[in-house]
mmCIF file of C-alpha atoms in Angstrom:
data_model
loop_
_atom_site.group_PDB
_atom_site.id
_atom_site.type_symbol
_atom_site.label_atom_id
_atom_site.label_comp_id
_atom_site.label_asym_id
_atom_site.label_seq_id
_atom_site.Cartn_x
_atom_site.Cartn_y
_atom_site.Cartn_z
ATOM 1 C CA UNK A 986 0.000 0.000 0.000
ATOM 2 C CA UNK A 987 3.026 2.286 0.317
ATOM 3 C CA UNK A 988 3.698 3.747 -3.153
ATOM 4 C CA UNK A 989 7.239 4.719 -2.228
ATOM 5 C CA UNK A 990 8.083 1.037 -1.710
ATOM 6 C CA UNK A 991 7.561 0.322 -5.414
ATOM 7 C CA UNK A 992 9.771 3.239 -6.487
ATOM 8 C CA UNK A 993 12.855 2.069 -4.629
ATOM 9 C CA UNK A 994 15.672 0.349 -6.471
ATOM 10 C CA UNK A 995 16.774 -1.768 -3.521
ATOM 11 C CA UNK A 996 15.191 -3.825 -0.775
ATOM 12 C CA UNK A 997 16.868 -4.099 2.613
ATOM 13 C CA UNK A 998 17.273 -7.700 3.725
ATOM 14 C CA UNK A 999 18.230 -8.742 7.225
ATOM 15 C CA UNK A 1000 21.558 -10.560 7.428
ATOM 16 C CA UNK A 1001 19.915 -13.301 9.491
ATOM 17 C CA UNK A 1002 17.878 -14.559 6.533
ATOM 18 C CA UNK A 1003 20.628 -14.349 3.906
ATOM 19 C CA UNK A 1004 21.774 -17.973 4.497
ATOM 20 C CA UNK A 1005 18.218 -19.173 3.838
ATOM 21 C CA UNK A 1006 17.986 -17.128 0.645
ATOM 22 C CA UNK A 1007 21.331 -18.489 -0.571
ATOM 23 C CA UNK A 1008 20.135 -22.030 0.149
ATOM 24 C CA UNK A 1009 16.939 -21.475 -1.852
ATOM 25 C CA UNK A 1010 18.956 -19.983 -4.688
ATOM 26 C CA UNK A 1011 21.260 -23.003 -4.765
ATOM 27 C CA UNK A 1012 18.286 -25.317 -5.323
ATOM 28 C CA UNK A 1013 17.303 -23.316 -8.400
ATOM 29 C CA UNK A 1014 20.708 -23.555 -10.045
ATOM 30 C CA UNK A 1015 20.356 -26.377 -12.565
ATOM 31 C CA UNK A 1016 24.052 -26.379 -13.379
ATOM 32 C CA UNK A 1017 24.974 -27.250 -9.781
ATOM 33 C CA UNK A 1018 22.794 -30.237 -9.042
ATOM 34 C CA UNK A 1019 19.996 -31.614 -11.192
ATOM 35 C CA UNK A 1020 18.419 -33.792 -8.507
ATOM 36 C CA UNK A 1021 18.102 -30.837 -6.091
ATOM 37 C CA UNK A 1022 16.370 -28.761 -8.765
ATOM 38 C CA UNK A 1023 13.853 -31.575 -9.220
ATOM 39 C CA UNK A 1024 12.659 -30.918 -5.654
ATOM 40 C CA UNK A 1025 10.711 -27.971 -7.073
ATOM 41 C CA UNK A 1026 8.739 -30.172 -9.505
ATOM 42 C CA UNK A 1027 6.262 -32.908 -8.545
ATOM 43 C CA UNK A 1028 3.841 -35.163 -10.423
ATOM 44 C CA UNK A 1029 0.197 -34.251 -9.895
ATOM 45 C CA UNK A 1030 -0.302 -37.617 -8.168
ATOM 46 C CA UNK A 1031 1.976 -36.448 -5.333
ATOM 47 C CA UNK A 1032 0.031 -33.212 -4.848
ATOM 48 C CA UNK A 1033 -3.602 -34.348 -4.709
ATOM 49 C CA UNK A 1034 -4.811 -36.052 -1.543
ATOM 50 C CA UNK A 1035 -4.573 -39.854 -1.753
ATOM 51 C CA UNK A 1036 -4.845 -42.876 0.488
ATOM 52 C CA UNK A 1037 -1.529 -43.846 2.113
ATOM 53 C CA UNK A 1038 0.560 -46.553 0.520
ATOM 54 C CA UNK A 1039 2.547 -47.113 3.737
ATOM 55 C CA UNK A 1040 2.122 -46.334 7.423
ATOM 56 C CA UNK A 1041 4.547 -45.915 10.312
ATOM 57 C CA UNK A 1042 3.542 -45.501 13.953
ATOM 58 C CA UNK A 1043 5.552 -44.171 16.884
ATOM 59 C CA UNK A 1044 5.259 -43.555 20.603
ATOM 60 C CA UNK A 1045 7.401 -42.060 23.342
ATOM 61 C CA UNK A 1046 7.667 -42.113 27.110
ATOM 62 C CA UNK A 1047 10.158 -40.752 29.606
ATOM 63 C CA UNK A 1048 11.579 -44.273 29.755
ATOM 64 C CA UNK A 1049 12.057 -44.774 26.030
ATOM 65 C CA UNK A 1050 11.006 -44.266 22.414
ATOM 66 C CA UNK A 1051 9.723 -46.762 19.885
ATOM 67 C CA UNK A 1052 8.123 -47.200 16.508
ATOM 68 C CA UNK A 1053 7.188 -49.674 13.810
ATOM 69 C CA UNK A 1054 5.739 -50.014 10.321
ATOM 70 C CA UNK A 1055 3.428 -52.838 9.201
ATOM 71 C CA UNK A 1056 4.219 -52.006 5.561
ATOM 72 C CA UNK A 1057 7.997 -51.647 5.718
ATOM 73 C CA UNK A 1058 8.158 -54.420 8.319
ATOM 74 C CA UNK A 1059 10.438 -52.801 10.884
ATOM 75 C CA UNK A 1060 10.360 -51.919 14.569
ATOM 76 C CA UNK A 1061 12.807 -50.237 16.919
ATOM 77 C CA UNK A 1062 13.307 -49.222 20.531
ATOM 78 C CA UNK A 1063 15.439 -46.631 22.305
ATOM 79 C CA UNK A 1064 15.642 -46.857 26.089
ATOM 80 C CA UNK A 1065 16.297 -43.864 28.317
ATOM 81 C CA UNK A 1066 19.878 -45.138 28.773
ATOM 82 C CA UNK A 1067 20.312 -45.170 24.976
ATOM 83 C CA UNK A 1068 19.105 -41.576 24.774
ATOM 84 C CA UNK A 1069 21.426 -40.408 27.560
ATOM 85 C CA UNK A 1070 24.368 -42.119 25.819
ATOM 86 C CA UNK A 1071 23.540 -40.104 22.685
ATOM 87 C CA UNK A 1072 23.557 -36.827 24.686
ATOM 88 C CA UNK A 1073 19.805 -36.264 24.963
ATOM 89 C CA UNK A 1074 18.869 -34.240 28.052
ATOM 90 C CA UNK A 1075 16.541 -36.782 29.681
ATOM 91 C CA UNK A 1076 14.590 -36.367 32.904
ATOM 92 C CA UNK A 1077 15.387 -38.653 35.845
ATOM 93 C CA UNK A 1078 13.100 -41.687 36.038
ATOM 94 C CA UNK A 1079 13.192 -44.364 38.724
ATOM 95 C CA UNK A 1080 13.428 -48.041 37.809
ATOM 96 C CA UNK A 1081 10.129 -49.562 36.640
ATOM 97 C CA UNK A 1082 8.423 -46.163 36.718
ATOM 98 C CA UNK A 1083 7.026 -44.292 33.709
ATOM 99 C CA UNK A 1084 6.909 -40.745 35.102
ATOM 100 C CA UNK A 1085 9.852 -38.495 36.065
ATOM 101 C CA UNK A 1086 10.975 -38.607 39.670
ATOM 102 C CA UNK A 1087 10.964 -34.802 39.796
ATOM 103 C CA UNK A 1088 8.399 -33.179 37.496
ATOM 104 C CA UNK A 1089 10.116 -29.783 37.716
ATOM 105 C CA UNK A 1090 13.460 -31.298 36.787
ATOM 106 C CA UNK A 1091 15.167 -30.002 33.651
ATOM 107 C CA UNK A 1092 15.056 -32.279 30.660
ATOM 108 C CA UNK A 1093 13.142 -32.893 27.462
ATOM 109 C CA UNK A 1094 9.357 -32.667 27.657
ATOM 110 C CA UNK A 1095 7.334 -35.681 26.529
ATOM 111 C CA UNK A 1096 5.995 -33.768 23.498
ATOM 112 C CA UNK A 1097 9.517 -33.193 22.185
ATOM 113 C CA UNK A 1098 10.368 -36.867 22.734
ATOM 114 C CA UNK A 1099 7.274 -37.766 20.699
ATOM 115 C CA UNK A 1100 8.519 -35.491 17.903
ATOM 116 C CA UNK A 1101 11.930 -37.184 17.981
ATOM 117 C CA UNK A 1102 10.217 -40.584 17.645
ATOM 118 C CA UNK A 1103 8.285 -39.349 14.594
ATOM 119 C CA UNK A 1104 11.503 -38.110 12.975
ATOM 120 C CA UNK A 1105 13.255 -41.434 13.587
ATOM 121 C CA UNK A 1106 10.319 -43.206 11.919
ATOM 122 C CA UNK A 1107 10.545 -40.770 8.999
ATOM 123 C CA UNK A 1108 14.276 -41.462 8.616
ATOM 124 C CA UNK A 1109 13.692 -45.225 8.503
ATOM 125 C CA UNK A 1110 10.812 -44.914 6.029
ATOM 126 C CA UNK A 1111 12.947 -42.758 3.727
ATOM 127 C CA UNK A 1112 15.585 -45.483 3.775
ATOM 128 C CA UNK A 1113 13.029 -48.055 2.608
ATOM 129 C CA UNK A 1114 11.379 -45.764 0.057
ATOM 130 C CA UNK A 1115 14.710 -45.016 -1.591
ATOM 131 C CA UNK A 1116 15.135 -48.746 -2.178
ATOM 132 C CA UNK A 1117 11.901 -48.888 -4.204
ATOM 133 C CA UNK A 1118 11.551 -45.356 -5.592
ATOM 134 C CA UNK A 1119 10.042 -46.618 -8.859
ATOM 135 C CA UNK A 1120 6.777 -47.644 -7.178
ATOM 136 C CA UNK A 1121 3.933 -46.917 -9.673
ATOM 137 C CA UNK A 1122 2.106 -43.755 -8.613
ATOM 138 C CA UNK A 1123 4.719 -42.914 -6.001
ATOM 139 C CA UNK A 1124 4.633 -43.310 -2.233
ATOM 140 C CA UNK A 1125 2.154 -41.734 0.167
ATOM 141 C CA UNK A 1126 3.648 -42.062 3.648
ATOM 142 C CA UNK A 1127 1.380 -41.694 6.680
ATOM 143 C CA UNK A 1128 3.065 -41.002 10.036
ATOM 144 C CA UNK A 1129 0.843 -41.735 13.032
ATOM 145 C CA UNK A 1130 1.278 -40.853 16.704
ATOM 146 C CA UNK A 1131 -0.934 -40.428 19.755
ATOM 147 C CA UNK A 1132 0.527 -36.968 20.457
ATOM 148 C CA UNK A 1133 -1.274 -34.135 18.672
ATOM 149 C CA UNK A 1134 1.355 -31.507 19.505
ATOM 150 C CA UNK A 1135 4.171 -33.446 17.863
ATOM 151 C CA UNK A 1136 2.047 -34.127 14.779
ATOM 152 C CA UNK A 1137 1.108 -30.462 14.431
ATOM 153 C CA UNK A 1138 4.782 -29.458 14.507
ATOM 154 C CA UNK A 1139 5.337 -31.331 11.246
ATOM 155 C CA UNK A 1140 3.323 -28.587 9.526
ATOM 156 C CA UNK A 1141 3.110 -25.604 11.860
ATOM 157 C CA UNK A 1142 6.386 -25.518 13.821
ATOM 158 C CA UNK A 1143 7.074 -21.955 12.641
ATOM 159 C CA UNK A 1144 4.295 -20.819 14.984
ATOM 160 C CA UNK A 1145 5.973 -22.426 17.992
ATOM 161 C CA UNK A 1146 8.103 -20.220 20.245
ATOM 162 C CA UNK A 1147 10.318 -23.139 21.262
ATOM 163 C CA UNK A 1148 13.679 -23.104 19.490
ATOM 164 C CA UNK A 1149 14.243 -26.895 19.978
ATOM 165 C CA UNK A 1150 10.875 -27.610 18.340
ATOM 166 C CA UNK A 1151 11.679 -25.404 15.362
ATOM 167 C CA UNK A 1152 15.096 -27.031 15.035
ATOM 168 C CA UNK A 1153 13.494 -30.479 14.908
ATOM 169 C CA UNK A 1154 10.947 -29.293 12.344
ATOM 170 C CA UNK A 1155 13.711 -27.929 10.101
ATOM 171 C CA UNK A 1156 15.453 -31.292 10.365
ATOM 172 C CA UNK A 1157 12.287 -33.216 9.441
ATOM 173 C CA UNK A 1158 11.631 -30.979 6.432
ATOM 174 C CA UNK A 1159 15.247 -31.251 5.273
ATOM 175 C CA UNK A 1160 15.164 -35.038 5.586
ATOM 176 C CA UNK A 1161 12.087 -35.282 3.399
ATOM 177 C CA UNK A 1162 12.903 -32.634 0.791
ATOM 178 C CA UNK A 1163 16.598 -33.357 0.270
ATOM 179 C CA UNK A 1164 16.439 -37.151 0.628
ATOM 180 C CA UNK A 1165 15.714 -37.500 -3.077
ATOM 181 C CA UNK A 1166 12.195 -38.911 -2.567
ATOM 182 C CA UNK A 1167 10.275 -35.616 -2.436
ATOM 183 C CA UNK A 1168 9.403 -35.474 -6.121
ATOM 184 C CA UNK A 1169 7.695 -38.883 -6.120
ATOM 185 C CA UNK A 1170 6.419 -39.127 -2.528
ATOM 186 C CA UNK A 1171 3.825 -37.472 -0.326
ATOM 187 C CA UNK A 1172 4.025 -37.077 3.457
ATOM 188 C CA UNK A 1173 0.904 -37.004 5.625
ATOM 189 C CA UNK A 1174 0.192 -37.447 9.330
ATOM 190 C CA UNK A 1175 -2.736 -38.322 11.572
ATOM 191 C CA UNK A 1176 -3.560 -38.920 15.220
ATOM 192 C CA UNK A 1177 -4.212 -42.357 16.683
ATOM 193 C CA UNK A 1178 -5.742 -42.932 20.112
ATOM 194 C CA UNK A 1179 -3.258 -44.083 22.710
ATOM 195 C CA UNK A 1180 -5.169 -47.258 23.521
ATOM 196 C CA UNK A 1181 -5.002 -48.241 19.834
ATOM 197 C CA UNK A 1182 -1.303 -47.482 19.417
ATOM 198 C CA UNK A 1183 -0.401 -50.649 21.287
ATOM 199 C CA UNK A 1184 2.491 -51.972 19.198
ATOM 200 C CA UNK A 1185 4.376 -48.670 19.241
ATOM 201 C CA UNK A 1186 3.598 -48.336 22.954
ATOM 202 C CA UNK A 1187 5.097 -51.766 23.601
ATOM 203 C CA UNK A 1188 8.257 -50.792 21.722
ATOM 204 C CA UNK A 1189 8.685 -47.560 23.677
ATOM 205 C CA UNK A 1190 8.137 -48.787 27.249
ATOM 206 C CA UNK A 1191 10.837 -51.042 28.680
ATOM 207 C CA UNK A 1192 9.232 -50.690 32.123
ATOM 208 C CA UNK A 1193 6.131 -52.547 30.803
ATOM 209 C CA UNK A 1194 7.872 -54.890 28.357
ATOM 210 C CA UNK A 1195 11.321 -55.624 29.747
ATOM 211 C CA UNK A 1196 12.515 -56.989 26.419
ATOM 212 C CA UNK A 1197 11.375 -56.671 22.831
ATOM 213 C CA UNK A 1198 10.820 -60.424 22.831
ATOM 214 C CA UNK A 1199 8.004 -59.860 25.330
ATOM 215 C CA UNK A 1200 6.439 -57.274 23.038
ATOM 216 C CA UNK A 1201 6.773 -59.541 19.999
ATOM 217 C CA UNK A 1202 5.174 -62.419 21.884
ATOM 218 C CA UNK A 1203 2.122 -60.344 22.796
ATOM 219 C CA UNK A 1204 1.591 -58.504 19.497
ATOM 220 C CA UNK A 1205 1.529 -60.790 16.477
ATOM 221 C CA UNK A 1206 2.064 -58.008 13.912
ATOM 222 C CA UNK A 1207 5.555 -57.399 15.303
ATOM 223 C CA UNK A 1208 6.476 -61.041 14.695
ATOM 224 C CA UNK A 1209 6.884 -60.458 10.963
ATOM 225 C CA UNK A 1210 8.920 -57.272 11.429
ATOM 226 C CA UNK A 1211 12.687 -56.836 11.629
ATOM 227 C CA UNK A 1212 14.312 -55.209 14.637
ATOM 228 C CA UNK A 1213 16.408 -52.220 13.540
ATOM 229 C CA UNK A 1214 19.239 -50.838 15.642
ATOM 230 C CA UNK A 1215 19.527 -47.105 15.075
ATOM 231 C CA UNK A 1216 22.951 -45.605 14.276
ATOM 232 C CA UNK A 1217 24.629 -43.512 16.941
ATOM 233 C CA UNK A 1218 25.440 -40.824 14.363
ATOM 234 C CA UNK A 1219 21.761 -40.209 13.607
ATOM 235 C CA UNK A 1220 20.774 -39.941 17.258
ATOM 236 C CA UNK A 1221 23.697 -37.769 18.309
ATOM 237 C CA UNK A 1222 22.984 -35.444 15.369
ATOM 238 C CA UNK A 1223 19.352 -35.076 16.466
ATOM 239 C CA UNK A 1224 20.502 -34.337 20.033
ATOM 240 C CA UNK A 1225 22.932 -31.694 18.733
ATOM 241 C CA UNK A 1226 20.246 -30.052 16.602
ATOM 242 C CA UNK A 1227 17.897 -29.997 19.588
ATOM 243 C CA UNK A 1228 20.355 -27.964 21.637
ATOM 244 C CA UNK A 1229 21.487 -25.681 18.808
ATOM 245 C CA UNK A 1230 20.867 -21.980 19.520
ATOM 246 C CA UNK A 1231 19.783 -21.334 15.886
#
């Protein structure tokens, strides 16, 4: 509405957003990297709303994280000790208890742990999708969790005042867009009631299921899945990004 704005020859840009602008510019330079440029083009089948071709479910507790996929046939578990070893700032939890010993104690909130579990599931699904990228019609990946806050951050993290949440959201978006599957895949998410998310719950709670064998014995769908051990590099990188000041 300001007419003087249109008459100026230059626009002042804050130095804080210049790295983002340079990154966007690099993705438009066809001479640098053809597969990055393709991230800006997508088949119409990956834009319109479609039923999912694969599903992955996750859950988190103060005692551990877990997830699985009936389509990609994997499941995983991270105990609190695993998270501490990878430099996650975990709250203190007593043996065989599910809640923190001191609720006011510093450490990651359950919602952030749920978001981490979703991102780990996304990373694993990307690994499988890249193995079969020529699937007719492309992939439509559905990530499910019983935590509405973590699911909302996949799309609306920019509205959150928490720097760790925004850092995780940037990581999730970068994983999906620059993994090489963006132009033939679609990412969606939905909530599942906690009492229906039983397999993921069993994977995430070592205080209820002392071993994964106990979880597999109780839930038949896990019996056909492969147990994946997550790389330390992935987890330590997520922990570093969580604590990054920008």
